[in-house]
Structure formats: C-alpha cells, structure tokens
PDB file of C-alpha atoms in Angstrom:
ATOM      1  CA  MET M   1     131.928  60.132  92.326  1.00 88.00           C
ATOM      2  CA  LEU M   2     130.433  63.363  94.112  1.00 93.00           C
ATOM      3  CA  LEU M   3     133.000  63.720  97.160  1.00 97.00           C
ATOM      4  CA  LYS M   4     136.660  64.746  96.320  1.00 97.00           C
ATOM      5  CA  GLN M   5     139.318  62.304  97.572  1.00 97.00           C
ATOM      6  CA  ARG M   6     140.609  64.937 100.089  1.00 98.00           C
ATOM      7  CA  GLN M   7     137.018  64.981 101.559  1.00 98.00           C
ATOM      8  CA  ILE M   8     136.838  61.238 101.822  1.00 97.00           C
ATOM      9  CA  GLU M   9     140.056  61.122 103.389  1.00 98.00           C
ATOM     10  CA  SER M  10     138.875  63.899 105.932  1.00 98.00           C
ATOM     11  CA  PHE M  11     136.023  61.771 106.881  1.00 98.00           C
ATOM     12  CA  GLU M  12     137.979  58.950 107.404  1.00 97.00           C
ATOM     13  CA  GLN M  13     140.613  60.660 109.735  1.00 98.00           C
ATOM     14  CA  ASN M  14     137.938  62.529 111.717  1.00 98.00           C
ATOM     15  CA  GLY M  15     135.076  60.590 111.422  1.00 98.00           C
ATOM     16  CA  TYR M  16     132.796  63.387 110.188  1.00 98.00           C
ATOM     17  CA  LEU M  17     132.397  65.493 107.196  1.00 98.00           C
ATOM     18  CA  VAL M  18     130.803  68.768 106.546  1.00 98.00           C
ATOM     19  CA  LEU M  19     129.165  69.556 103.385  1.00 98.00           C
ATOM     20  CA  ASP M  20     128.501  73.316 103.106  1.00 98.00           C
ATOM     21  CA  ASP M  21     125.271  74.222 100.866  1.00 98.00           C
ATOM     22  CA  PHE M  22     124.443  70.597 100.116  1.00 98.00           C
ATOM     23  CA  VAL M  23     120.440  71.216 100.349  1.00 98.00           C
ATOM     24  CA  SER M  24     119.099  74.396  98.398  1.00 98.00           C
ATOM     25  CA  HIS M  25     117.116  77.035 100.544  1.00 97.00           C
ATOM     26  CA  ASN M  26     114.047  76.009  98.805  1.00 98.00           C
ATOM     27  CA  GLU M  27     114.621  72.484  99.804  1.00 98.00           C
ATOM     28  CA  CYS M  28     115.147  73.350 103.279  1.00 98.00           C
ATOM     29  CA  GLU M  29     111.882  75.380 103.590  1.00 98.00           C
ATOM     30  CA  LYS M  30     109.983  72.564 101.848  1.00 98.00           C
ATOM     31  CA  LEU M  31     110.740  70.084 104.708  1.00 98.00           C
ATOM     32  CA  ARG M  32     110.319  72.436 107.221  1.00 98.00           C
ATOM     33  CA  ILE M  33     106.728  73.345 105.707  1.00 98.00           C
ATOM     34  CA  ARG M  34     106.062  69.337 105.549  1.00 98.00           C
ATOM     35  CA  ALA M  35     107.391  68.901 109.018  1.00 98.00           C
ATOM     36  CA  SER M  36     105.062  71.642 110.507  1.00 97.00           C
ATOM     37  CA  GLU M  37     101.963  69.976 108.436  1.00 97.00           C
ATOM     38  CA  ILE M  38     102.859  66.467 110.021  1.00 97.00           C
ATOM     39  CA  VAL M  39     102.958  68.204 113.489  1.00 95.00           C
ATOM     40  CA  ASN M  40      99.574  70.099 112.937  1.00 94.00           C
ATOM     41  CA  ASP M  41      97.845  67.075 111.411  1.00 92.00           C
ATOM     42  CA  TYR M  42      98.878  64.411 113.811  1.00 88.00           C
ATOM     43  CA  ASP M  43      96.458  62.609 115.749  1.00 82.00           C
ATOM     44  CA  TYR M  44      97.248  63.362 119.396  1.00 76.00           C
ATOM     45  CA  ASN M  45      94.673  61.014 121.033  1.00 71.00           C
ATOM     46  CA  GLN M  46      97.731  58.423 120.833  1.00 67.00           C
ATOM     47  CA  PRO M  47      99.791  58.021 123.840  1.00 61.00           C
ATOM     48  CA  ILE M  48     101.728  61.173 124.781  1.00 65.00           C
ATOM     49  CA  THR M  49     105.797  60.146 124.580  1.00 65.00           C
ATOM     50  CA  ILE M  50     108.660  62.385 125.903  1.00 66.00           C
ATOM     51  CA  PHE M  51     111.851  61.958 124.133  1.00 64.00           C
ATOM     52  CA  THR M  52     115.001  62.106 126.122  1.00 62.00           C
ATOM     53  CA  THR M  53     118.390  60.763 125.627  1.00 58.00           C
ATOM     54  CA  ASN M  54     119.663  61.045 129.473  1.00 54.00           C
ATOM     55  CA  GLU M  55     117.636  58.167 130.465  1.00 51.00           C
ATOM     56  CA  GLN M  56     117.350  55.699 127.522  1.00 49.00           C
ATOM     57  CA  THR M  57     115.440  53.324 129.619  1.00 46.00           C
ATOM     58  CA  ARG M  58     112.537  55.442 129.576  1.00 49.00           C
ATOM     59  CA  HIS M  59     112.371  54.634 125.716  1.00 48.00           C
ATOM     60  CA  SER M  60     110.708  51.560 126.897  1.00 50.00           C
ATOM     61  CA  ASP M  61     106.901  52.148 125.883  1.00 73.00           C
ATOM     62  CA  LEU M  62     105.462  50.860 123.005  1.00 80.00           C
ATOM     63  CA  PHE M  63     104.602  53.799 121.216  1.00 82.00           C
ATOM     64  CA  PHE M  64     108.321  54.316 121.126  1.00 84.00           C
ATOM     65  CA  LEU M  65     109.313  50.881 120.280  1.00 85.00           C
ATOM     66  CA  GLU M  66     106.911  50.432 117.490  1.00 88.00           C
ATOM     67  CA  SER M  67     107.486  53.643 115.898  1.00 91.00           C
ATOM     68  CA  GLY M  68     110.080  52.039 113.453  1.00 93.00           C
ATOM     69  CA  ASP M  69     107.772  51.600 110.506  1.00 96.00           C
ATOM     70  CA  LYS M  70     105.623  54.507 111.449  1.00 96.00           C
ATOM     71  CA  ILE M  71     105.785  58.306 111.897  1.00 96.00           C
ATOM     72  CA  ARG M  72     105.001  59.614 115.004  1.00 94.00           C
ATOM     73  CA  CYS M  73     105.581  62.685 117.321  1.00 93.00           C
ATOM     74  CA  PHE M  74     107.324  62.883 120.274  1.00 92.00           C
ATOM     75  CA  PHE M  75     107.222  65.638 123.066  1.00 91.00           C
ATOM     76  CA  GLU M  76     110.137  67.420 124.388  1.00 91.00           C
ATOM     77  CA  GLU M  77     111.010  66.644 128.186  1.00 88.00           C
ATOM     78  CA  GLU M  78     110.431  70.178 129.278  1.00 90.00           C
ATOM     79  CA  ALA M  79     107.216  70.783 127.232  1.00 90.00           C
ATOM     80  CA  PHE M  80     104.799  70.279 130.247  1.00 88.00           C
ATOM     81  CA  ASP M  81     104.392  71.955 133.552  1.00 88.00           C
ATOM     82  CA  GLU M  82     103.449  70.581 136.867  1.00 87.00           C
ATOM     83  CA  ASN M  83     100.111  70.074 135.892  1.00 86.00           C
ATOM     84  CA  GLY M  84     100.512  68.395 132.781  1.00 84.00           C
ATOM     85  CA  LYS M  85      99.773  71.370 130.453  1.00 88.00           C
ATOM     86  CA  LEU M  86     101.968  72.425 127.554  1.00 88.00           C
ATOM     87  CA  LYS M  87     104.004  75.496 128.237  1.00 89.00           C
ATOM     88  CA  GLN M  88     103.974  76.658 124.855  1.00 88.00           C
ATOM     89  CA  SER M  89     102.000  75.842 121.630  1.00 90.00           C
ATOM     90  CA  LYS M  90     102.053  72.100 120.111  1.00 89.00           C
ATOM     91  CA  ASP M  91     104.215  73.229 117.341  1.00 90.00           C
ATOM     92  CA  LEU M  92     106.784  74.586 119.720  1.00 93.00           C
ATOM     93  CA  SER M  93     106.825  71.400 121.810  1.00 92.00           C
ATOM     94  CA  ILE M  94     107.536  68.417 119.754  1.00 94.00           C
ATOM     95  CA  ASN M  95     111.133  67.424 120.074  1.00 93.00           C
ATOM     96  CA  LYS M  96     111.040  65.116 116.935  1.00 95.00           C
ATOM     97  CA  ILE M  97     108.879  63.352 114.471  1.00 96.00           C
ATOM     98  CA  GLY M  98     110.493  59.523 113.595  1.00 95.00           C
ATOM     99  CA  HIS M  99     111.056  57.236 112.392  1.00 96.00           C
ATOM    100  CA  ALA M 100     109.853  56.058 109.181  1.00 98.00           C
ATOM    101  CA  MET M 101     109.380  59.035 107.344  1.00 98.00           C
ATOM    102  CA  HIS M 102     111.982  58.467 104.363  1.00 98.00           C
ATOM    103  CA  ASP M 103     109.173  55.237 103.590  1.00 98.00           C
ATOM    104  CA  LEU M 104     106.157  56.614 104.335  1.00 98.00           C
ATOM    105  CA  ASP M 105     106.228  60.702 103.378  1.00 98.00           C
ATOM    106  CA  PRO M 106     106.624  61.283  99.872  1.00 98.00           C
ATOM    107  CA  VAL M 107     108.458  65.036 100.625  1.00 98.00           C
ATOM    108  CA  PHE M 108     111.040  63.220 102.891  1.00 98.00           C
ATOM    109  CA  GLU M 109     111.262  59.896 100.855  1.00 98.00           C
ATOM    110  CA  SER M 110     111.957  61.971  97.824  1.00 98.00           C
ATOM    111  CA  PHE M 111     114.572  64.044  99.413  1.00 98.00           C
ATOM    112  CA  ALA M 112     116.143  60.807 101.335  1.00 98.00           C
ATOM    113  CA  ARG M 113     116.330  58.821  98.089  1.00 97.00           C
ATOM    114  CA  SER M 114     118.041  61.153  96.021  1.00 97.00           C
ATOM    115  CA  GLU M 115     120.655  60.306  93.310  1.00 96.00           C
ATOM    116  CA  ALA M 116     123.132  62.921  95.094  1.00 96.00           C
ATOM    117  CA  LEU M 117     122.639  61.123  98.708  1.00 97.00           C
ATOM    118  CA  GLU M 118     122.977  57.881  96.792  1.00 96.00           C
ATOM    119  CA  ALA M 119     126.362  58.967  95.312  1.00 96.00           C
ATOM    120  CA  VAL M 120     127.442  60.046  98.606  1.00 97.00           C
ATOM    121  CA  ALA M 121     126.934  56.962 100.285  1.00 97.00           C
ATOM    122  CA  GLN M 122     128.808  55.156  97.610  1.00 96.00           C
ATOM    123  CA  ASP M 123     131.606  57.647  98.388  1.00 97.00           C
ATOM    124  CA  VAL M 124     131.883  56.710 101.914  1.00 97.00           C
ATOM    125  CA  GLY M 125     131.930  53.027 101.462  1.00 94.00           C
ATOM    126  CA  PHE M 126     128.475  51.574 101.312  1.00 95.00           C
ATOM    127  CA  GLU M 127     128.122  48.895  98.617  1.00 92.00           C
ATOM    128  CA  ASP M 128     124.231  48.211  99.291  1.00 92.00           C
ATOM    129  CA  PRO M 129     122.974  51.174 101.545  1.00 93.00           C
ATOM    130  CA  ARG M 130     119.549  50.729 103.203  1.00 94.00           C
ATOM    131  CA  ILE M 131     117.783  53.604 105.161  1.00 96.00           C
ATOM    132  CA  LEU M 132     117.021  52.327 108.432  1.00 95.00           C
ATOM    133  CA  GLN M 133     115.523  55.235 110.189  1.00 96.00           C
ATOM    134  CA  SER M 134     114.903  58.832 109.753  1.00 98.00           C
ATOM    135  CA  MET M 135     114.296  61.585 112.370  1.00 97.00           C
ATOM    136  CA  TYR M 136     112.959  65.396 112.285  1.00 98.00           C
ATOM    137  CA  ILE M 137     114.553  66.957 115.068  1.00 97.00           C
ATOM    138  CA  PHE M 138     113.362  70.326 116.331  1.00 97.00           C
ATOM    139  CA  LYS M 139     115.539  71.462 119.167  1.00 97.00           C
ATOM    140  CA  GLN M 140     112.723  73.872 120.258  1.00 96.00           C
ATOM    141  CA  PRO M 141     113.013  77.448 121.463  1.00 95.00           C
ATOM    142  CA  LYS M 142     113.624  77.647 125.480  1.00 94.00           C
ATOM    143  CA  ILE M 143     113.121  74.141 125.888  1.00 94.00           C
ATOM    144  CA  GLY M 144     114.897  72.122 123.040  1.00 94.00           C
ATOM    145  CA  GLY M 145     116.417  69.395 125.315  1.00 92.00           C
ATOM    146  CA  GLU M 146     120.229  68.106 125.500  1.00 94.00           C
ATOM    147  CA  VAL M 147     121.449  65.434 123.850  1.00 94.00           C
ATOM    148  CA  SER M 148     124.285  63.438 125.805  1.00 94.00           C
ATOM    149  CA  PHE M 149     127.465  62.175 123.884  1.00 96.00           C
ATOM    150  CA  HIS M 150     126.792  59.053 122.010  1.00 96.00           C
ATOM    151  CA  GLN M 151     127.404  56.679 119.035  1.00 98.00           C
ATOM    152  CA  ASP M 152     125.022  55.969 116.512  1.00 97.00           C
ATOM    153  CA  ALA M 153     126.193  52.570 116.211  1.00 97.00           C
ATOM    154  CA  THR M 154     124.794  52.011 120.187  1.00 96.00           C
ATOM    155  CA  PHE M 155     121.201  52.110 118.654  1.00 94.00           C
ATOM    156  CA  LEU M 156     121.869  50.892 115.008  1.00 94.00           C
ATOM    157  CA  TYR M 157     124.019  48.210 115.644  1.00 94.00           C
ATOM    158  CA  THR M 158     125.827  45.873 113.029  1.00 93.00           C
ATOM    159  CA  GLU M 159     128.695  43.391 112.882  1.00 93.00           C
ATOM    160  CA  PRO M 160     130.943  44.868 111.723  1.00 93.00           C
ATOM    161  CA  VAL M 161     130.083  48.385 112.429  1.00 94.00           C
ATOM    162  CA  THR M 162     128.849  50.104 109.105  1.00 95.00           C
ATOM    163  CA  VAL M 163     126.104  52.632 110.152  1.00 97.00           C
ATOM    164  CA  LYS M 164     126.703  56.420 109.140  1.00 98.00           C
ATOM    165  CA  GLY M 165     124.636  59.226 109.702  1.00 98.00           C
ATOM    166  CA  PHE M 166     123.257  61.829 107.425  1.00 98.00           C
ATOM    167  CA  TRP M 167     122.309  64.862 109.277  1.00 98.00           C
ATOM    168  CA  PHE M 168     121.050  67.943 107.402  1.00 98.00           C
ATOM    169  CA  ALA M 169     120.794  71.403 109.081  1.00 98.00           C
ATOM    170  CA  LEU M 170     117.342  73.044 107.776  1.00 98.00           C
ATOM    171  CA  GLU M 171     118.109  76.078 109.992  1.00 98.00           C
ATOM    172  CA  ASP M 172     121.334  77.789 110.844  1.00 98.00           C
ATOM    173  CA  ALA M 173     122.836  75.829 113.930  1.00 98.00           C
ATOM    174  CA  SER M 174     125.031  77.955 116.529  1.00 98.00           C
ATOM    175  CA  GLN M 175     126.278  77.332 119.994  1.00 98.00           C
ATOM    176  CA  GLU M 176     123.590  79.773 120.844  1.00 98.00           C
ATOM    177  CA  ASN M 177     120.584  77.342 119.472  1.00 98.00           C
ATOM    178  CA  GLY M 178     122.400  74.048 120.438  1.00 97.00           C
ATOM    179  CA  CYS M 179     124.555  73.119 117.519  1.00 98.00           C
ATOM    180  CA  MET M 180     126.035  69.885 117.156  1.00 98.00           C
ATOM    181  CA  TRP M 181     129.518  68.733 119.142  1.00 98.00           C
ATOM    182  CA  VAL M 182     131.875  66.213 117.917  1.00 98.00           C
ATOM    183  CA  ILE M 183     135.032  64.679 119.156  1.00 98.00           C
ATOM    184  CA  PRO M 184     137.155  64.752 116.015  1.00 98.00           C
ATOM    185  CA  GLY M 185     138.911  61.188 115.626  1.00 98.00           C
ATOM    186  CA  GLY M 186     136.786  59.595 118.136  1.00 98.00           C
ATOM    187  CA  HIS M 187     135.505  57.045 115.900  1.00 98.00           C
ATOM    188  CA  ARG M 188     138.849  55.183 116.112  1.00 97.00           C
ATOM    189  CA  ASN M 189     137.540  54.098 119.899  1.00 95.00           C
ATOM    190  CA  ASN M 190     135.558  50.894 120.458  1.00 95.00           C
ATOM    191  CA  LEU M 191     131.707  51.221 120.756  1.00 97.00           C
ATOM    192  CA  LYS M 192     131.054  52.240 124.497  1.00 97.00           C
ATOM    193  CA  SER M 193     127.643  50.685 124.594  1.00 96.00           C
ATOM    194  CA  ARG M 194     124.873  48.579 122.694  1.00 95.00           C
ATOM    195  CA  PHE M 195     120.866  49.644 122.930  1.00 91.00           C
ATOM    196  CA  TYR M 196     118.811  46.731 122.418  1.00 87.00           C
ATOM    197  CA  ARG M 197     115.267  45.270 123.006  1.00 85.00           C
ATOM    198  CA  ASN M 198     114.855  43.148 126.296  1.00 84.00           C
ATOM    199  CA  LYS M 199     114.149  39.402 125.894  1.00 85.00           C
ATOM    200  CA  LYS M 200     110.333  39.812 126.658  1.00 82.00           C
ATOM    201  CA  GLY M 201     110.119  42.647 123.851  1.00 76.00           C
ATOM    202  CA  ASN M 202     108.377  45.351 125.953  1.00 76.00           C
ATOM    203  CA  GLY M 203     111.357  47.435 126.789  1.00 81.00           C
ATOM    204  CA  THR M 204     114.852  48.286 126.258  1.00 85.00           C
ATOM    205  CA  GLU M 205     118.248  47.595 128.042  1.00 87.00           C
ATOM    206  CA  ILE M 206     121.773  49.272 127.510  1.00 90.00           C
ATOM    207  CA  GLU M 207     124.698  47.038 127.504  1.00 93.00           C
ATOM    208  CA  ILE M 208     127.935  48.436 128.837  1.00 95.00           C
ATOM    209  CA  LEU M 209     131.015  47.420 126.580  1.00 96.00           C
ATOM    210  CA  ASP M 210     133.423  50.317 127.577  1.00 96.00           C
ATOM    211  CA  ASP M 211     132.918  52.374 130.456  1.00 94.00           C
ATOM    212  CA  SER M 212     135.815  54.929 130.107  1.00 95.00           C
ATOM    213  CA  GLN M 213     135.264  58.598 129.944  1.00 95.00           C
ATOM    214  CA  TRP M 214     134.455  60.729 126.882  1.00 96.00           C
ATOM    215  CA  GLU M 215     137.322  62.516 125.632  1.00 96.00           C
ATOM    216  CA  THR M 216     135.826  65.881 126.032  1.00 96.00           C
ATOM    217  CA  SER M 217     138.767  68.363 126.025  1.00 97.00           C
ATOM    218  CA  LYS M 218     138.680  67.344 122.296  1.00 97.00           C
ATOM    219  CA  MET M 219     135.294  68.345 121.433  1.00 98.00           C
ATOM    220  CA  VAL M 220     134.337  70.871 118.825  1.00 98.00           C
ATOM    221  CA  PRO M 221     131.658  72.529 117.750  1.00 98.00           C
ATOM    222  CA  LEU M 222     129.855  72.260 114.326  1.00 98.00           C
ATOM    223  CA  GLU M 223     128.252  75.771 113.763  1.00 98.00           C
ATOM    224  CA  VAL M 224     126.929  75.476 110.401  1.00 98.00           C
ATOM    225  CA  ASN M 225     124.370  77.122 108.111  1.00 98.00           C
ATOM    226  CA  ALA M 226     121.207  75.928 106.641  1.00 98.00           C
ATOM    227  CA  GLY M 227     121.543  73.690 103.637  1.00 98.00           C
ATOM    228  CA  THR M 228     124.690  72.112 105.325  1.00 98.00           C
ATOM    229  CA  MET M 229     124.963  68.432 105.154  1.00 98.00           C
ATOM    230  CA  VAL M 230     127.218  66.317 107.842  1.00 98.00           C
ATOM    231  CA  ILE M 231     128.111  62.653 107.651  1.00 98.00           C
ATOM    232  CA  LEU M 232     128.930  61.298 110.933  1.00 98.00           C
ATOM    233  CA  HIS M 233     130.730  57.527 111.426  1.00 98.00           C
ATOM    234  CA  GLY M 234     128.885  55.360 113.720  1.00 98.00           C
ATOM    235  CA  LEU M 235     131.357  55.377 116.123  1.00 98.00           C
ATOM    236  CA  LEU M 236     131.725  59.031 116.486  1.00 98.00           C
ATOM    237  CA  PRO M 237     130.944  60.605 119.558  1.00 98.00           C
ATOM    238  CA  HIS M 238     128.553  63.682 119.312  1.00 98.00           C
ATOM    239  CA  MET M 239     126.164  65.492 121.408  1.00 97.00           C
ATOM    240  CA  SER M 240     124.347  68.838 121.608  1.00 97.00           C
ATOM    241  CA  TYR M 241     123.609  71.287 124.449  1.00 97.00           C
ATOM    242  CA  ALA M 242     120.051  72.360 125.535  1.00 96.00           C
ATOM    243  CA  ASN M 243     118.588  75.267 123.347  1.00 97.00           C
ATOM    244  CA  ARG M 244     117.959  77.932 125.627  1.00 97.00           C
ATOM    245  CA  SER M 245     117.598  80.673 122.932  1.00 97.00           C
ATOM    246  CA  SER M 246     114.589  82.141 121.200  1.00 96.00           C
ATOM    247  CA  LEU M 247     115.666  80.531 118.062  1.00 96.00           C
ATOM    248  CA  THR M 248     114.612  77.037 116.759  1.00 93.00           C
ATOM    249  CA  ARG M 249     117.329  74.610 115.157  1.00 97.00           C
ATOM    250  CA  GLN M 250     115.722  72.293 112.880  1.00 98.00           C
ATOM    251  CA  ALA M 251     117.448  69.405 111.100  1.00 98.00           C
ATOM    252  CA  PHE M 252     116.441  66.054 109.387  1.00 98.00           C
TER     253      PHE M 252
END
C-alpha cells in the first residue's frame, strides 16, 4: 500500500487527490525531452488535426478516431493564422500527443507501468487495472486552449464507472498558465454525457444524459508544482482556462 488511509478517504470524499513530489525533477525532464523529440521527429505530411474540447463533434475525422493505438500530434486551435500559417514555431503549436504512448514509446511505457503507479492503482480500488490511453498535454504559451468542464467517464465509458485519471504536472501549474480546476465532491453526481462513435463509424456523437449546469460556484484551482500527481475520479468535473501567459504548462 502506497497511499495512507486518510489519503484514500480524501479521494473518496472529494473525487481527486493531490500527491506532491510524486515524480522526481529528473524524471519530469526526461519526459519533457522525449515529448520534444516526438514533436520534432513527427511526420507532418499526415493530415493536420486541430484539437479542441469545446466542439467535440470536430473530432470526427479519422486521423483522430484512429489514434487509439498510435502516437499522433494534434495542433492547438489557435496555432494558425487566417492564411493557414503557424503563428509560432511548431514545437510551440502542438496541443497534445496521443494516445498510445504508454504502449509504443519506451520512455513513456516505462513511466506509465512503474511499480509505484501499480500500487496507487490498487490503493484507489483497481483489481485489474488497464491503461486505455495516454496524452501529453503542452498548454502552449499564448495559445494554449481552454478545456471546458468535463468528466473523463464521458470519453472512457464503462458500466459501472471505473475509469480514473492519473495526471502528472511536468512543469509548475498556476492560474497564470492554465492550471486545472475541479469541483470537489462533484463525482457524486451522475454522468452528464457520453461520447461515442456513430453507427457508420466515421464520426462521433454526444448523448446528453443530464443537462443540469455544472456547480461552478464550488470550483477550486489546483495550483501544483512540477512532479505532482493528481488522481481524478472518472465522474469528477474538471477544466482548465486558456493559457495566455508566456509560460508552458506541460503535463502527462
């Protein structure tokens, strides 16, 4: 058992748990360097796909839908000007890398399948944990897009809900550069929507299950230092504002 009982109880009560200094600074740097290498070496002759969470139906292109067992780069929504040219360098224009880094890249696979993470998974209730997807999120300076309130179980749906997110700050995250916000205890509410492939398999749809408003009056920021791990219950509402600062806010 890696977590203390009080930490497990806090997670069950609030729907999230912040673990400071879980990842060493050397390990954070190792992941940042590897992500930079992936971006620099990536074949950009493939279709350009822009990632946004505010219009989920825009994920209907096959480049996105077929990335579950691949490593692909997705651009920030504001990366291009009106002429279709990048506003800043390529390495400062990628929104995220996804979605099978934990299977296909040795550096990220080693990190994701560590004994420490296995112990944490067991402590928060997993009997047979499976890593379904992984994402490296850059939250780029000036153009890092807003991620609207959502629940991870919307996108990784199981019956019953068992999904949990393991989020690692690889750089300091503050309100200035777009840290995560959560609604403590919000995981005790129902799933609001379900995201799925349409019957033709060439696009996506969202099924609304509960159209009530998010309890935004209760939201709190998670300002954390590099090396922090945050565990998120699959039903916990969370979001992040756009990054308009000159700082990056990289996370895995």
